[in-house]
Coordinates of C-alpha atoms and ligand atoms in Angstrom, one line a residue:
X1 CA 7.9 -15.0 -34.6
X2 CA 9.2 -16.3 -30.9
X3 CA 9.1 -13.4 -28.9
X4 CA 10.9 -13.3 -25.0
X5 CA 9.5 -10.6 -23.0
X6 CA 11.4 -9.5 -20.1
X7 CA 9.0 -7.9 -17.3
X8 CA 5.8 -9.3 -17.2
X9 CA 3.9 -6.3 -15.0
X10 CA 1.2 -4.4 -16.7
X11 CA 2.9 -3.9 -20.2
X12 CA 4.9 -6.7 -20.6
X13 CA 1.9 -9.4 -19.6
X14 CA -0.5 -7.6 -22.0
X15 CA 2.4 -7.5 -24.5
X16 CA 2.9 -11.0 -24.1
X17 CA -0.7 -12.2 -23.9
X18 CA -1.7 -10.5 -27.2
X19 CA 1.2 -11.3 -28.9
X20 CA 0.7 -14.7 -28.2
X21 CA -2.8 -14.3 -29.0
X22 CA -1.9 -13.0 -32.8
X23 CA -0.2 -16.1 -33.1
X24 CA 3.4 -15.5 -31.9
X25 CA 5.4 -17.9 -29.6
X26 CA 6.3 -15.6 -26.4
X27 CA 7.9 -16.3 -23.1
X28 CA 7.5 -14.0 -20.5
X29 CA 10.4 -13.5 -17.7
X30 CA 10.3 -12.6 -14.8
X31 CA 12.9 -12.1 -11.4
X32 CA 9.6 -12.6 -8.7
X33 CA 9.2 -16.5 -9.0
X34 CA 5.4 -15.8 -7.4
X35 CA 4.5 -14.5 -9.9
X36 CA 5.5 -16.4 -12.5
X37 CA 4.1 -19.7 -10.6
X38 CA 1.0 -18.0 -11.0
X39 CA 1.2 -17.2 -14.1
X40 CA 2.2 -20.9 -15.3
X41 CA -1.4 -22.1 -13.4
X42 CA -3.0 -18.9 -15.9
X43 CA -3.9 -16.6 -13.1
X44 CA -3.3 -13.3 -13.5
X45 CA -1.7 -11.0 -10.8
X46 CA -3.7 -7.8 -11.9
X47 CA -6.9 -7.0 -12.7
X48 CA -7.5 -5.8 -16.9
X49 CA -10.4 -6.6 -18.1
X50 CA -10.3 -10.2 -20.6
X51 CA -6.4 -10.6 -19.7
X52 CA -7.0 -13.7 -17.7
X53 CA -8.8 -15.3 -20.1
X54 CA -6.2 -14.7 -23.4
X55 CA -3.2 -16.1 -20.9
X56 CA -5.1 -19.1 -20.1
X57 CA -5.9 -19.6 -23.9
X58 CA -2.6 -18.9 -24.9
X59 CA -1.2 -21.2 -22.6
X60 CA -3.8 -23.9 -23.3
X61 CA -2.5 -23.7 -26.9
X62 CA 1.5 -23.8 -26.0
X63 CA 1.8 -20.4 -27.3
X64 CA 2.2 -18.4 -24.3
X65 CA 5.0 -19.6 -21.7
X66 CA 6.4 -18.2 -18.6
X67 CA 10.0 -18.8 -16.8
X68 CA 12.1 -17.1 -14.3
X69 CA 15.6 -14.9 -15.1
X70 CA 17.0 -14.7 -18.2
X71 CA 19.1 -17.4 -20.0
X72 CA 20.5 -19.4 -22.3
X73 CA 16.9 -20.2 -23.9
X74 CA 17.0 -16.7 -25.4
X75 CA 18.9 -18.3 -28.6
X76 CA 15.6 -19.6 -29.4
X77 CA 14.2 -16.5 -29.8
X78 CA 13.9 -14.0 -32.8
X79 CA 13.5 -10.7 -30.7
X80 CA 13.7 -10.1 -26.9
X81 CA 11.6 -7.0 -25.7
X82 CA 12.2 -5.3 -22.6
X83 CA 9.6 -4.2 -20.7
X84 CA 10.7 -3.6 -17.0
X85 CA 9.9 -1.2 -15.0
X86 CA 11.1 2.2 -15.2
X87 CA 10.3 4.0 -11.8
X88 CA 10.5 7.7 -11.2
X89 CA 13.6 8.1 -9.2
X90 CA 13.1 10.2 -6.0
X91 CA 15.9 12.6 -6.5
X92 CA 15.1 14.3 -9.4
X93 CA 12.2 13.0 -11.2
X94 CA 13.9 11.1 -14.0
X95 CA 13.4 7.1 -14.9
X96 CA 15.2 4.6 -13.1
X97 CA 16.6 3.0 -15.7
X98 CA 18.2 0.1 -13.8
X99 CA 16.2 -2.8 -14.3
X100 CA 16.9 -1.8 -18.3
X101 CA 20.4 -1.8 -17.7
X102 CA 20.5 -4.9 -15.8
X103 CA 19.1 -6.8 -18.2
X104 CA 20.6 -5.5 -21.1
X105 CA 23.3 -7.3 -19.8
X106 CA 22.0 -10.4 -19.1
X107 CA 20.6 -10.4 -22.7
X108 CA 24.4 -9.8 -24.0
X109 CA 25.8 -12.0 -21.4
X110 CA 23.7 -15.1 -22.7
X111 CA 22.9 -14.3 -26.6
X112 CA 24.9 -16.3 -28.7
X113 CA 23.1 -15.8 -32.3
X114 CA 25.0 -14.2 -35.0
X115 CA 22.1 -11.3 -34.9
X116 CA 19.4 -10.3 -33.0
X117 CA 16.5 -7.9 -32.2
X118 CA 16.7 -6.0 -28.9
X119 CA 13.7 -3.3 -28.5
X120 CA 12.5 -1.2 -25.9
X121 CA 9.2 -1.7 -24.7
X122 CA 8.9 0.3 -21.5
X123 CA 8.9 3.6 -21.4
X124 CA 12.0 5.4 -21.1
X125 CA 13.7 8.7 -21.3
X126 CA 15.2 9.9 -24.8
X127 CA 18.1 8.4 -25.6
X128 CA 17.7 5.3 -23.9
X129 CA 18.1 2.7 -26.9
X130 CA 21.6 4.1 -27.4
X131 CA 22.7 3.0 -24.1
X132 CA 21.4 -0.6 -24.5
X133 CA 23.4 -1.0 -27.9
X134 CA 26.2 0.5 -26.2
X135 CA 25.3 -2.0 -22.9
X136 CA 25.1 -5.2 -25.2
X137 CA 28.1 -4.2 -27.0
X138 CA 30.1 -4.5 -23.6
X139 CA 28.5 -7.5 -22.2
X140 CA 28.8 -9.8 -25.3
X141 CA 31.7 -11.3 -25.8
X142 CA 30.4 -13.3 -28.8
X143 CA 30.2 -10.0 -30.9
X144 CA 26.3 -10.8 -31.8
X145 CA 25.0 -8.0 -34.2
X146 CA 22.6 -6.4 -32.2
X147 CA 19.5 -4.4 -33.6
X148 CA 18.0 -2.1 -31.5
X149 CA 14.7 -0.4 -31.5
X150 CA 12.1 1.1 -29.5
X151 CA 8.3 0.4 -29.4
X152 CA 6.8 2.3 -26.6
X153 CA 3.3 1.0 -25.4
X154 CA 0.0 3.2 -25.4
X155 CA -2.5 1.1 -23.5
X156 CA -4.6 2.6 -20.9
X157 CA -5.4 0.6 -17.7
X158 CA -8.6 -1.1 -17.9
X159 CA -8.6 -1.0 -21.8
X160 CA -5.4 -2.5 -22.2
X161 CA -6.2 -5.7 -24.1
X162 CA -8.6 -3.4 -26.9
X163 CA -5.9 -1.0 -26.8
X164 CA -3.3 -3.3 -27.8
X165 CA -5.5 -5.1 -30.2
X166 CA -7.2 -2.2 -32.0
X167 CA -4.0 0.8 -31.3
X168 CA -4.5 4.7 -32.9
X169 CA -1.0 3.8 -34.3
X170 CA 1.7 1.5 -32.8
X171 CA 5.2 3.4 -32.7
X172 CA 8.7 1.9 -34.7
X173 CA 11.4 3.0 -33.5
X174 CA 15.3 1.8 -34.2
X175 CA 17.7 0.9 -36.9
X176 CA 16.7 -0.8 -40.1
X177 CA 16.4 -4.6 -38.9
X178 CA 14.7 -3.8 -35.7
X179 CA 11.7 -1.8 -37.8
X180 CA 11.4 -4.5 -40.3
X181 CA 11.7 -7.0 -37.5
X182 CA 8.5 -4.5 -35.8
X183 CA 7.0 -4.1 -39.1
X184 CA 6.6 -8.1 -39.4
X185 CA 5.3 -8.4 -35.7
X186 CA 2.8 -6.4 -35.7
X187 CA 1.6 -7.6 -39.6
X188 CA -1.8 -8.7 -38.3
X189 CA -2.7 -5.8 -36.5
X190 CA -4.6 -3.4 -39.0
X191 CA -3.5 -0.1 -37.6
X192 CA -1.5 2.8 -38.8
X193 CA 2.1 2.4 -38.0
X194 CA 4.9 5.4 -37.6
X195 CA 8.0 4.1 -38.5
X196 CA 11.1 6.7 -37.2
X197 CA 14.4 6.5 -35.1
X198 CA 14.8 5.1 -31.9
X199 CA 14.7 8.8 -29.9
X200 CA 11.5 10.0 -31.9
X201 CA 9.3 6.6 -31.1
X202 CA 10.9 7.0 -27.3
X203 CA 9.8 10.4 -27.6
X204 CA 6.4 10.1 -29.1
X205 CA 5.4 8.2 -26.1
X206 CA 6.5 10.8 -23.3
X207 CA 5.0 13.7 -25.5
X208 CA 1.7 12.0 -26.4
X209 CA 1.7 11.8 -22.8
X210 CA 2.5 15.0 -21.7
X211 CA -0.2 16.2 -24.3
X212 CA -3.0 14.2 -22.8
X213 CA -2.1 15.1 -19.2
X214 CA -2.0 18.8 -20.4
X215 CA -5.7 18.5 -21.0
X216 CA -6.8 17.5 -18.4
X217 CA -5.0 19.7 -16.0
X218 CA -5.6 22.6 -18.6
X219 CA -9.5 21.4 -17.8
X220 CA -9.2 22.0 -14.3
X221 CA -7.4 25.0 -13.9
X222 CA -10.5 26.2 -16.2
X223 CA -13.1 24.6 -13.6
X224 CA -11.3 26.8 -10.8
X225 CA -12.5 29.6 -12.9
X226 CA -16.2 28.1 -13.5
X227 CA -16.2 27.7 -9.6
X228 CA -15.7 31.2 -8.8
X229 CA -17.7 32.3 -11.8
X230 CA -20.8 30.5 -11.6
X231 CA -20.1 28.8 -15.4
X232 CA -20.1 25.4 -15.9
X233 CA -17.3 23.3 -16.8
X234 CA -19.0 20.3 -18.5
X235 CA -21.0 22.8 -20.8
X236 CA -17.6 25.0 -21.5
X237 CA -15.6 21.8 -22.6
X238 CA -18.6 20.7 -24.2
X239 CA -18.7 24.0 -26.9
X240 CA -14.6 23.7 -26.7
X241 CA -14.7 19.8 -27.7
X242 CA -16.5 20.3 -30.3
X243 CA -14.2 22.2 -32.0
X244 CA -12.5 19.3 -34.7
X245 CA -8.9 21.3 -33.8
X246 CA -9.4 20.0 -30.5
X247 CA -12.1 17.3 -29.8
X248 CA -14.0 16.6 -26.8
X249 CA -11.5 13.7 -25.0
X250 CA -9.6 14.0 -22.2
X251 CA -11.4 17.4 -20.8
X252 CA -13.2 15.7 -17.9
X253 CA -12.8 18.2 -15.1
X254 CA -12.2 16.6 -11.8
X255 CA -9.9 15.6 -8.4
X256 CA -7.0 14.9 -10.8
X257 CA -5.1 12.4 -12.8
X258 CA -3.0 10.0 -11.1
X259 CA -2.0 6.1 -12.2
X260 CA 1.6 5.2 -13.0
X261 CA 2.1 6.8 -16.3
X262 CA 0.9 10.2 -16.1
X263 CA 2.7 11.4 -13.0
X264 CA 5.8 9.8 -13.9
X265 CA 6.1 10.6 -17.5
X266 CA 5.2 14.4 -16.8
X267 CA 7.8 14.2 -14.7
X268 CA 10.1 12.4 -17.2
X269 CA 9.6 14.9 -19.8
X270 CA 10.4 17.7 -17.6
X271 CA 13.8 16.0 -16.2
X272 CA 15.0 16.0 -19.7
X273 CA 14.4 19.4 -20.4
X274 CA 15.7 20.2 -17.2
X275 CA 18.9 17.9 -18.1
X276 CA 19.7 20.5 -21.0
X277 CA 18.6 23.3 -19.3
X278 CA 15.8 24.0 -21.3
X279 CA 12.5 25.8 -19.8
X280 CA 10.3 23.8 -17.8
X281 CA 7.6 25.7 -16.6
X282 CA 4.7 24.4 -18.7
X283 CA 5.8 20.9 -17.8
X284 CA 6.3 22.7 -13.9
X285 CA 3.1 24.2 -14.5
X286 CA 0.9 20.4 -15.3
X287 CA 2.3 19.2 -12.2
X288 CA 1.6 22.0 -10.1
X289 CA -2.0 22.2 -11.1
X290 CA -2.8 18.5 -11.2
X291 CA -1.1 18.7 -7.1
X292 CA -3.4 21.4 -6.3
X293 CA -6.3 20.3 -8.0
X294 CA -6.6 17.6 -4.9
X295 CA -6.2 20.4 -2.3
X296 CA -9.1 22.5 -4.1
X297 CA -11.1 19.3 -3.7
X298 CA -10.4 19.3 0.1
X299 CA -11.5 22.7 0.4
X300 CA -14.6 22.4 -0.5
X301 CA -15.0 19.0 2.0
X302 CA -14.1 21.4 4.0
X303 CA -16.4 24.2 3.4
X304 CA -19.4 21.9 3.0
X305 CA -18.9 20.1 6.4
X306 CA -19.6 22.0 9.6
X307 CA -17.1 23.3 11.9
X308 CA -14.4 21.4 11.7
X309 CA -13.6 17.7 10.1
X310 CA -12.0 16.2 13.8
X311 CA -14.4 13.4 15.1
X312 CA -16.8 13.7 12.0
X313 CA -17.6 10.3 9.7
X314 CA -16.6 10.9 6.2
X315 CA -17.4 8.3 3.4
X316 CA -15.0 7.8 0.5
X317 CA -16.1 6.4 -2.7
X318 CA -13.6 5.3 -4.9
X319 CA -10.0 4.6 -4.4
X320 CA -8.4 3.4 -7.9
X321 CA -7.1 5.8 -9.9
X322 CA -9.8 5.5 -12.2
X323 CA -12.9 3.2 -13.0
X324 CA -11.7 -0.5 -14.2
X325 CA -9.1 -1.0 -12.2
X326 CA -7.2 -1.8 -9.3
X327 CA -4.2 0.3 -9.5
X328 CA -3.9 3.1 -6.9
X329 CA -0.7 4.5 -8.0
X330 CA -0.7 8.3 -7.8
X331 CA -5.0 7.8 -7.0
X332 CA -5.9 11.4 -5.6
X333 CA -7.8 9.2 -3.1
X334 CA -4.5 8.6 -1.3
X335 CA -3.7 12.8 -0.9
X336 CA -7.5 13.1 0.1
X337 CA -7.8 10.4 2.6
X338 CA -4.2 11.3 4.4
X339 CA -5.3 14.6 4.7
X340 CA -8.7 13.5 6.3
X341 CA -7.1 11.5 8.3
X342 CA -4.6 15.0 9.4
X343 CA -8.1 16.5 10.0
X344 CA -9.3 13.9 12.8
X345 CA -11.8 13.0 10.7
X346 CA -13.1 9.2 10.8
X347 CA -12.7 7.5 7.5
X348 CA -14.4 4.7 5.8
X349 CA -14.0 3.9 1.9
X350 CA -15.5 1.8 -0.5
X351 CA -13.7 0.7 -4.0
X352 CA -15.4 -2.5 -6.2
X353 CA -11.4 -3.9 -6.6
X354 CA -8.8 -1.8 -5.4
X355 CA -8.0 -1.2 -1.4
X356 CA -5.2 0.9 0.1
X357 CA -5.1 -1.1 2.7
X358 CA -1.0 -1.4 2.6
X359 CA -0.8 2.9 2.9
X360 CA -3.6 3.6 5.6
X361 CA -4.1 -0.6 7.2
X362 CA -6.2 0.6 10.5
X363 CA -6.4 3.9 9.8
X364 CA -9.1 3.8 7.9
X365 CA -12.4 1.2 7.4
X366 CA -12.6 -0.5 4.0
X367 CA -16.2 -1.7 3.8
X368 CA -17.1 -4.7 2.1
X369 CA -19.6 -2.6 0.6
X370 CA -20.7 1.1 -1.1
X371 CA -23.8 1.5 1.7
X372 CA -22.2 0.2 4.4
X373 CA -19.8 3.0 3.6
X374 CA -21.9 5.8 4.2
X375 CA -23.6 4.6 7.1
X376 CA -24.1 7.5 9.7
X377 CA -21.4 10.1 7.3
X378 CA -21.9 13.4 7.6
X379 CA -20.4 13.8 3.8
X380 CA -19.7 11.6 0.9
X381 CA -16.8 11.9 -1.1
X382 CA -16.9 10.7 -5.1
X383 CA -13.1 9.9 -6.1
X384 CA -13.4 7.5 -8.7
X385 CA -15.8 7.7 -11.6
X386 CA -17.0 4.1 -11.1
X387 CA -20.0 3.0 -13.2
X388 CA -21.9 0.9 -9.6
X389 CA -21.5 4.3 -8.1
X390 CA -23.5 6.9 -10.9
X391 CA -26.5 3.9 -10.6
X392 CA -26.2 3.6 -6.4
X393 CA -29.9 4.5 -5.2
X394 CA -29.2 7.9 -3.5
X395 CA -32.6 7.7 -1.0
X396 CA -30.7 4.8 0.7
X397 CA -27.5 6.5 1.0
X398 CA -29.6 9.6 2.2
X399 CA -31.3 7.4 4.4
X400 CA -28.0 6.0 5.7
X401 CA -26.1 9.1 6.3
X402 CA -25.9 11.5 9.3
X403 CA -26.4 14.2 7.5
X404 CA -26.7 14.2 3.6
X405 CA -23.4 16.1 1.8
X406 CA -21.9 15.4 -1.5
X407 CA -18.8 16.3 -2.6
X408 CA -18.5 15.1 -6.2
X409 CA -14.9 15.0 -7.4
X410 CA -15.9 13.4 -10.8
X411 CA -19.1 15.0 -11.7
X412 CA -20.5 11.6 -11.9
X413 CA -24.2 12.9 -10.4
X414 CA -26.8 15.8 -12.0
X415 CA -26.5 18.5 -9.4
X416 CA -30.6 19.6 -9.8
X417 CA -31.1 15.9 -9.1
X418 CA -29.6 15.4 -5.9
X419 CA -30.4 18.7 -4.5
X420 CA -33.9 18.0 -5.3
X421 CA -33.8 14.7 -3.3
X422 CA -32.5 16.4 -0.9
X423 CA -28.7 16.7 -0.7
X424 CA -26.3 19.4 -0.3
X425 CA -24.1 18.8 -3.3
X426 CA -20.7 20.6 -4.5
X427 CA -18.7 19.0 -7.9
X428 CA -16.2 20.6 -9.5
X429 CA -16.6 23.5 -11.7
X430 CA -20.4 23.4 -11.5
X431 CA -23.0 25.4 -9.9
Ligands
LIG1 C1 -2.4 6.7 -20.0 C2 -2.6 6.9 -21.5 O1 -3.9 7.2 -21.8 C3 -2.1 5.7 -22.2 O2 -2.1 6.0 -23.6 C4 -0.6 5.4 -21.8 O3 -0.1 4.3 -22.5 C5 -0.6 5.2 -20.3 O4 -1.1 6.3 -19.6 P1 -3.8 5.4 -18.1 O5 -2.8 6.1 -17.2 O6 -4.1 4.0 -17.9 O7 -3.3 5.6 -19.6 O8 -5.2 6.2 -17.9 P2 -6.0 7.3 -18.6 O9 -7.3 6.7 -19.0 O10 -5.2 7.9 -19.7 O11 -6.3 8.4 -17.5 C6 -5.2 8.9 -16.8 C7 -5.7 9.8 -15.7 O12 -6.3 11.0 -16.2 C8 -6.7 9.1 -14.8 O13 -6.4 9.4 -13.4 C9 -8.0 9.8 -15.2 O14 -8.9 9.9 -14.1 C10 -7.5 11.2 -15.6 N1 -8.4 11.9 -16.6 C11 -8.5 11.4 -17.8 C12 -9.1 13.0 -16.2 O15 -9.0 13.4 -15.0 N2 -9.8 13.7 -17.1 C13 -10.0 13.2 -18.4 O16 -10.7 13.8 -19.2 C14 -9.3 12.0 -18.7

């Protein structure tokens, strides 16, 4: 099929890598022309593990092509997916949906074909698909038959490419020509597929969502209980994972979730519930705890460093929001180092790929390197679960620091290890 993908960012570029990878003819499209030069010479503006390498291919074999705006080349194509961005809008927590809108209307303002697929790819309150059949109706004057559906994406940063290629289930959502139209896209991936209306498969997304966020805060709340009494968190989720009803994923205590679908689809969910003024406090109640989470962190940085934090060296490992990337959106290491930075402490961080450099610029020291990092701290801060940080050789960071304090926000380290080597060590929800 010849796919044109509108919003080459993290979904769309996967999307339209992996499409063209199962054999489809794609065009992505873009509105920043520096990315899409870049692109067209195969490099990739964001770090996901393999992507580079399935553009370049892709494009090597004429299957994968880029161009900028929207036009009349979309008659060539059999489906257009949207997959712009849909950020949380400030005022009341609900997805800005204007990039949809806008080119909803460029898609109606240039089709010309008799029919034609529209589907949602980004992920967007319920409801959404509605307004782009109503939005294409108004903007094309040709009277196309449009088909809309909905096919939310479920990859996870860092996995994306596996994710895409080997889904749980990929969601089909829309009116009868839009699923079949899915339903033949999708024919080589060997997955389970749902197949439902356009609000359910919008819906599944922002639920599935909700439900994975709920586990982890649910987690941590519980390791603010294990902290005051003396239990410990990984060997409670360990006995609770293990019951089939609930399995062992996503009930990693730690500093929080962050990234840019958790926060903002939380968020999403609760808006529309809000919207028909429906109780939100369980959706109040993730968000709250996944906020505080951060400042329960910072207390014990504070407890464990003496006196007060003003003039002291702090290290900070980790600054995406999660190993295997480069995305800080939402990272808890941007609430921890701004308050460090409120407590006159002296801050240097290490991350293998990402930098915060834009938020903090001088503020802070990013360090070329994890040991540099450390050098003369009087604590150590673990943000990001990265793998080069559970093998680092703790007697050289002890030898390097002031004064040898861990505060492990991701349990990555055995407590009776360090402590033995030396270190006064605090995680979360562990003795
Ligand atoms: C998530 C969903 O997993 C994916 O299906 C959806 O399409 C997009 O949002 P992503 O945000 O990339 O993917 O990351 P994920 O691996 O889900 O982790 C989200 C956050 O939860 C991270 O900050 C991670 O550190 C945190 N987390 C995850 C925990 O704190 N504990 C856990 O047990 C699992």
């Amino acid at each position: 099929m010849k796919i044109f993908i509108v919003g080459v960012g993290y979904v769309g570029l996967v999307t339209a890598a992996c499409l063209a990878e199962l054999g489809h003819q794609v065009t992505g499209v873009d509105i920043d022309p520096d990315k899409i030069k870049k692109l067209e010479k195969g490099e990739c503006p964001i770090y996901e593990p393999g992507l580079e390498e399935i553009i370049k291919k892709n494009i090597q074999a004429g299957r994968l092509k880029f161009q900028i705006g929207i036009n009349e080349e979309i008659n060539k194509f059999d489906m257009a997916m949207i997959a712009v961005g849909t950020p949380e809008r400030e005022s009341d927590g609900r997805a800005d949906l204007f990039y949809v809108g806008e080119t909803a209307r460029h898609i109606a303002q240039n089709c010309r074909k008799k029919d034609f697929v529209v589907v949602g790819k980004s992920t967007v309150p319920i409801g959404t698909a509605t307004q782009i059949r109503e939005s294409l109706a108004v903007y094309n004057p040709r009277k196309t038959t449009f088909h809309v559906g909905s096919n939310p994406e479920t990859l996870r940063e860092g996995n994306a490419v596996s994710d895409f290629m080997n889904p749980d289930r990929i969601i089909i959502g829309g009116d009868k020509k839009a699923q079949e139209a899915l339903l033949k896209l999708y024919e080589k991936i060997d997955s389970p597929k749902i197949v439902t209306n356009a609000r359910s498969a919008e819906m599944i997304k922002l639920a599935a969502n909700f439900m994975l966020a709920l586990r982890v805060s649910a987690t941590n709340m519980l390791s603010r209980i294990c902290d005051v009494t003396g239990a410990d968190i990984e060997a409670v989720m360990e006995g609770v994972g293990m019951d089939k009803r609930i399995g062992p994923k996503f009930l990693k205590a730690g500093v929080g979730y962050g990234g840019s679908c958790f926060p903002k689809d939380t968020k999403s969910i609760r808006s529309i519930s809000d919207h028909y003024r429906l109780d939100t406090s369980i959706f109040d109640a993730v968000i709250e705890i996944n906020s505080e989470q951060r400042k329960w962190f910072c207390q014990k940085v504070d407890e464990i460093t003496l006196f007060t934090l003003k003039n002291k060296k702090i290290a900070v490992w980790g600054l995406a929001f999660k190993p295997d990337t480069d995305d800080t959106r939402e990272a808890p290491s941007i609430d921890v180092i701004k308050w460090l930075l409120e407590e006159g402490a002296e801050v240097s961080v290490f991350d293998p790929v990402a930098n915060v450099k834009k938020i903090f610029s001088k503020k802070i020291k990013h360090c070329r390197d994890m040991y540099e990092a450390v050098d003369k701290a009087e604590a150590l801060l673990i943000l990001t679960e990265w793998e080069v940080f559970k093998q680092a050789d703790l007697k050289k960071v002890k030898e390097a620091m002031l004064v040898p304090k861990i505060v492990d926000g991701r349990n990555i380290y055995d407590p009776k290890v360090v402590r033995k080597m030396g270190f006064e060590y605090v995680s979360m929800g562990r003795p």
